GROMACS .gro file of C-alpha atoms in nm:
model
  247
    1MET     CA    1   0.000   0.000   0.000
    2ILE     CA    2   0.130   0.346  -0.091
    3LYS     CA    3   0.095   0.658   0.121
    4GLY     CA    4   0.252   1.002   0.091
    5ALA     CA    5   0.571   0.917   0.276
    6GLY     CA    6   0.865   0.746   0.115
    7THR     CA    7   1.130   0.731   0.386
    8TYR     CA    8   1.151   0.858   0.737
    9CYS     CA    9   1.387   0.937   1.019
   10LEU     CA   10   1.359   0.799   1.370
   11ALA     CA   11   1.411   1.097   1.596
   12PHE     CA   12   1.419   0.924   1.932
   13VAL     CA   13   1.313   0.613   2.119
   14ILE     CA   14   1.189   0.606   2.477
   15GLY     CA   15   1.092   0.254   2.576
   16PHE     CA   16   0.876   0.144   2.286
   17PHE     CA   17   0.775   0.496   2.178
   18LEU     CA   18   0.899   0.591   1.832
   19PHE     CA   19   0.871   0.945   1.696
   20ILE     CA   20   0.884   0.921   1.318
   21GLN     CA   21   0.849   1.184   1.047
   22GLY     CA   22   0.797   1.102   0.679
   23LEU     CA   23   0.968   1.216   0.364
   24PRO     CA   24   0.775   1.232   0.037
   25ALA     CA   25   0.774   0.961  -0.225
   26THR     CA   26   0.870   1.051  -0.581
   27ALA     CA   27   0.737   0.968  -0.927
   28GLN     CA   28   1.043   0.750  -0.987
   29ASP     CA   29   0.921   0.483  -0.746
   30LEU     CA   30   0.835   0.161  -0.931
   31TYR     CA   31   0.744  -0.006  -0.602
   32LEU     CA   32   0.697   0.144  -0.257
   33GLU     CA   33   0.560  -0.044   0.043
   34ASP     CA   34   0.527   0.173   0.351
   35PHE     CA   35   0.305  -0.065   0.555
   36GLU     CA   36   0.022   0.182   0.600
   37LEU     CA   37  -0.197  -0.113   0.692
   38PRO     CA   38  -0.382  -0.233   1.003
   39SER     CA   39  -0.157  -0.362   1.280
   40GLY     CA   40  -0.118  -0.738   1.257
   41THR     CA   41  -0.129  -0.759   0.876
   42THR     CA   42   0.078  -1.047   0.735
   43GLU     CA   43  -0.014  -1.031   0.365
   44ASP     CA   44  -0.101  -0.768   0.105
   45ASN     CA   45  -0.270  -0.853  -0.224
   46GLY     CA   46  -0.303  -0.492  -0.338
   47THR     CA   47  -0.105  -0.286  -0.587
   48THR     CA   48   0.216  -0.334  -0.386
   49ALA     CA   49   0.160  -0.697  -0.298
   50TRP     CA   50   0.382  -0.895  -0.062
   51SER     CA   51   0.380  -1.217   0.137
   52ILE     CA   52   0.568  -1.382   0.422
   53ASP     CA   53   0.709  -1.726   0.501
   54VAL     CA   54   0.742  -1.826   0.869
   55SER     CA   55   0.776  -2.199   0.811
   56ASN     CA   56   1.130  -2.194   0.958
   57ALA     CA   57   1.033  -1.977   1.256
   58ASN     CA   58   0.871  -2.075   1.585
   59LEU     CA   59   0.661  -1.776   1.685
   60GLY     CA   60   0.503  -1.940   1.990
   61ALA     CA   61   0.291  -1.735   2.229
   62ASN     CA   62   0.502  -1.418   2.227
   63GLY     CA   63   0.663  -1.408   1.884
   64PHE     CA   64   0.528  -1.214   1.587
   65PHE     CA   65   0.620  -1.110   1.232
   66GLU     CA   66   0.368  -0.853   1.112
   67THR     CA   67   0.285  -0.488   1.063
   68ARG     CA   68   0.277  -0.286   1.383
   69SER     CA   69   0.144   0.060   1.460
   70THR     CA   70   0.270   0.298   1.729
   71PHE     CA   71   0.073   0.620   1.775
   72GLY     CA   72  -0.057   0.582   1.419
   73LEU     CA   73   0.289   0.523   1.270
   74THR     CA   74   0.336   0.195   1.087
   75PHE     CA   75   0.626  -0.036   1.002
   76TYR     CA   76   0.699  -0.409   0.980
   77GLN     CA   77   0.835  -0.578   1.291
   78GLY     CA   78   0.966  -0.919   1.386
   79SER     CA   79   1.027  -1.029   1.745
   80ASP     CA   80   1.101  -1.353   1.932
   81MET     CA   81   1.082  -1.565   1.618
   82ASP     CA   82   1.320  -1.848   1.723
   83GLY     CA   83   1.417  -1.904   1.361
   84GLU     CA   84   1.414  -1.723   1.028
   85ALA     CA   85   1.112  -1.534   0.894
   86ILE     CA   86   1.102  -1.411   0.534
   87TRP     CA   87   0.922  -1.116   0.372
   88ARG     CA   88   0.890  -1.113  -0.009
   89SER     CA   89   0.761  -0.838  -0.235
   90GLN     CA   90   0.572  -0.906  -0.553
   91VAL     CA   91   0.779  -0.935  -0.870
   92VAL     CA   92   0.827  -0.584  -1.011
   93GLU     CA   93   0.854  -0.524  -1.385
   94ILE     CA   94   1.166  -0.315  -1.456
   95SER     CA   95   1.214  -0.361  -1.832
   96GLY     CA   96   1.327  -0.044  -2.005
   97GLU     CA   97   1.433   0.120  -1.679
   98SER     CA   98   1.791   0.220  -1.600
   99SER     CA   99   1.984   0.327  -1.291
  100LEU     CA  100   1.750   0.138  -1.059
  101GLN     CA  101   1.814   0.078  -0.692
  102VAL     CA  102   1.644  -0.102  -0.406
  103SER     CA  103   1.637   0.052  -0.059
  104VAL     CA  104   1.489  -0.045   0.277
  105ASP     CA  105   1.477   0.152   0.603
  106VAL     CA  106   1.586  -0.067   0.895
  107ALA     CA  107   1.623  -0.042   1.272
  108GLU     CA  108   1.641  -0.267   1.577
  109PHE     CA  109   1.613  -0.259   1.953
  110GLY     CA  110   1.710  -0.505   2.222
  111ASN     CA  111   2.030  -0.685   2.309
  112MET     CA  112   2.110  -0.853   1.977
  113GLU     CA  113   2.371  -1.126   1.944
  114SER     CA  114   2.580  -1.226   1.643
  115SER     CA  115   2.322  -1.492   1.556
  116ASP     CA  116   2.047  -1.227   1.526
  117TYR     CA  117   2.029  -1.067   1.184
  118LEU     CA  118   1.835  -0.869   0.926
  119ARG     CA  119   1.943  -0.942   0.569
  120LEU     CA  120   1.831  -0.767   0.252
  121TYR     CA  121   1.828  -0.929  -0.092
  122TYR     CA  122   1.693  -0.877  -0.440
  123VAL     CA  123   1.612  -1.140  -0.703
  124LEU     CA  124   1.684  -1.025  -1.058
  125ASP     CA  125   1.508  -1.189  -1.356
  126GLY     CA  126   1.401  -1.489  -1.147
  127GLY     CA  127   1.757  -1.582  -1.053
  128SER     CA  128   1.920  -1.640  -0.717
  129GLU     CA  129   1.909  -1.394  -0.427
  130THR     CA  130   2.171  -1.117  -0.426
  131ILE     CA  131   2.244  -0.973  -0.084
  132PHE     CA  132   2.278  -0.594  -0.045
  133GLY     CA  133   2.247  -0.556   0.332
  134ASP     CA  134   2.367  -0.783   0.614
  135LEU     CA  135   2.313  -0.645   0.966
  136SER     CA  136   2.377  -0.848   1.280
  137ASN     CA  137   2.432  -0.773   1.648
  138ASP     CA  138   2.318  -0.426   1.756
  139PHE     CA  139   2.314  -0.185   1.461
  140GLY     CA  140   2.105   0.103   1.592
  141LEU     CA  141   1.778   0.233   1.726
  142SER     CA  142   1.750   0.494   1.451
  143PHE     CA  143   1.615   0.396   1.112
  144GLN     CA  144   1.882   0.393   0.843
  145SER     CA  145   1.831   0.349   0.471
  146ILE     CA  146   2.023   0.060   0.311
  147ALA     CA  147   2.045   0.079  -0.070
  148SER     CA  148   2.168  -0.161  -0.335
  149SER     CA  149   2.407  -0.084  -0.617
  150LEU     CA  150   2.261   0.007  -0.958
  151ILE     CA  151   2.046  -0.263  -1.116
  152THR     CA  152   1.928  -0.335  -1.470
  153GLY     CA  153   1.713  -0.623  -1.587
  154SER     CA  154   1.357  -0.729  -1.667
  155SER     CA  155   1.207  -0.815  -1.328
  156LEU     CA  156   1.299  -0.772  -0.965
  157GLN     CA  157   1.178  -0.901  -0.628
  158VAL     CA  158   1.283  -0.782  -0.281
  159VAL     CA  159   1.347  -1.040  -0.007
  160ILE     CA  160   1.405  -0.964   0.363
  161ARG     CA  161   1.520  -1.234   0.604
  162ILE     CA  162   1.511  -1.179   0.981
  163SER     CA  163   1.609  -1.390   1.279
  164ASN     CA  164   1.601  -1.312   1.654
  165ASN     CA  165   1.512  -1.516   1.959
  166SER     CA  166   1.383  -1.298   2.243
  167PHE     CA  167   1.067  -1.103   2.319
  168PHE     CA  168   1.298  -0.813   2.405
  169GLU     CA  169   1.462  -0.819   2.060
  170SER     CA  170   1.295  -0.666   1.757
  171HIS     CA  171   1.395  -0.596   1.399
  172LEU     CA  172   1.196  -0.330   1.214
  173PHE     CA  173   1.183  -0.231   0.848
  174ASP     CA  174   0.985   0.014   0.640
  175ASN     CA  175   0.968   0.184   0.301
  176VAL     CA  176   1.071  -0.102   0.076
  177ARG     CA  177   1.145   0.081  -0.248
  178VAL     CA  178   1.242   0.003  -0.606
  179TYR     CA  179   1.319   0.335  -0.770
  180ASN     CA  180   1.514   0.518  -1.036
  181GLN     CA  181   1.820   0.656  -0.858
  182THR     CA  182   1.803   0.984  -1.051
  183GLY     CA  183   1.502   1.068  -0.836
  184GLY     CA  184   1.474   1.065  -0.461
  185PRO     CA  185   1.308   1.266  -0.185
  186THR     CA  186   1.400   1.632  -0.135
  187LEU     CA  187   1.474   1.822   0.186
  188TYR     CA  188   1.448   2.202   0.213
  189SER     CA  189   1.631   2.425   0.459
  190ARG     CA  190   1.381   2.605   0.683
  191ASN     CA  191   1.626   2.865   0.810
  192SER     CA  192   1.996   2.901   0.889
  193GLY     CA  193   2.135   2.627   1.110
  194ASN     CA  194   2.352   2.318   1.133
  195TRP     CA  195   2.350   2.061   0.853
  196ASP     CA  196   2.277   1.786   1.108
  197GLY     CA  197   2.023   1.990   1.305
  198LEU     CA  198   1.689   1.811   1.342
  199LEU     CA  199   1.501   2.141   1.306
  200THR     CA  200   1.696   2.264   1.003
  201TRP     CA  201   1.516   2.068   0.730
  202SER     CA  202   1.162   2.021   0.602
  203ASN     CA  203   1.031   1.761   0.360
  204VAL     CA  204   0.748   1.994   0.250
  205SER     CA  205   0.892   2.333   0.156
  206LEU     CA  206   1.135   2.607   0.261
  207ALA     CA  207   0.871   2.725   0.508
  208GLY     CA  208   0.745   2.379   0.601
  209PHE     CA  209   0.729   2.198   0.933
  210PRO     CA  210   1.060   2.036   1.040
  211CYS     CA  211   1.100   1.672   0.942
  212PHE     CA  212   1.338   1.595   1.232
  213CYS     CA  213   1.578   1.440   0.984
  214THR     CA  214   1.890   1.529   0.787
  215PRO     CA  215   2.005   1.477   0.425
  216ASP     CA  216   2.187   1.160   0.325
  217GLU     CA  217   2.306   0.994   0.006
  218ASN     CA  218   1.947   0.904  -0.089
  219THR     CA  219   1.801   1.257  -0.065
  220ASN     CA  220   1.828   1.581  -0.257
  221ALA     CA  221   1.890   1.900  -0.056
  222ILE     CA  222   1.792   2.260  -0.132
  223ILE     CA  223   1.940   2.547   0.072
  224GLY     CA  224   1.703   2.843   0.046
  225SER     CA  225   1.792   3.205  -0.025
  226ASN     CA  226   1.977   3.380   0.259
  227HIS     CA  227   2.005   3.056   0.456
  228ASN     CA  228   2.349   2.971   0.595
  229ILE     CA  229   2.394   2.603   0.673
  230MET     CA  230   2.693   2.507   0.889
  231LEU     CA  231   2.861   2.174   0.822
  232ASN     CA  232   3.061   2.087   1.134
  233GLU     CA  233   3.181   1.747   1.013
  234SER     CA  234   3.109   1.542   0.702
  235GLY     CA  235   2.770   1.530   0.532
  236SER     CA  236   2.620   1.367   0.226
  237THR     CA  237   2.341   1.429  -0.023
  238ARG     CA  238   2.249   1.299  -0.368
  239ASN     CA  239   2.219   1.647  -0.514
  240LEU     CA  240   2.269   1.991  -0.357
  241THR     CA  241   2.099   2.311  -0.481
  242ILE     CA  242   2.211   2.645  -0.329
  243GLN     CA  243   1.980   2.939  -0.399
  244ASP     CA  244   2.078   3.309  -0.415
  245ASN     CA  245   2.277   3.446  -0.120
  246ALA     CA  246   2.280   3.107   0.051
  247SER     CA  247   2.579   2.910   0.171
   0.00000   0.00000   0.00000
């Protein structure tokens, strides 16, 4: 199911409370699943169809592998699975497209061990799975976007494999995208400030509400007129536009 948000940033976590702000999707998306579905959903037969396989997991009384909603914010979550659970997108037609990438936003919480993992794959033209993300142990409470290298072919399917073994361990993912890498969401400076300031950028406009996020290699950035953005360390963006009298 598609909604207006394409990717998001996790601003903070307190217990199980997640404060999440969306970034807009773009016309270059060939497939975007943002899990704007009722909590507990385990299959989607709509325009962005997907399915799961938990035959090698043992969910028991406390385990789950399904969409979850926190304060109206949705994502896919797997916890206490005692084995591997698999999420698969529909097969996406990509003939005639170029410079394609796959990306997934991922996060985790709990005391992960080396045997706990979240692995990202794509299947090109019905072939074998190609891994583009392999995260084990603790890799962060904040959502991060993991993207593949450039892809060309006729068809593509996204596969996500997750394993953890405790009720207090959870892997989360969201915004499963197949997109033309010449596109991407855009962030706008709201005023002068720090590049990595959570109030510096908006995903709506130069005068928009803050998105509590910062540019990265998957986003475009526009610095508005008369805005001075300070870069204290390193930063990244797909494309940077600097308007008149900005720096």
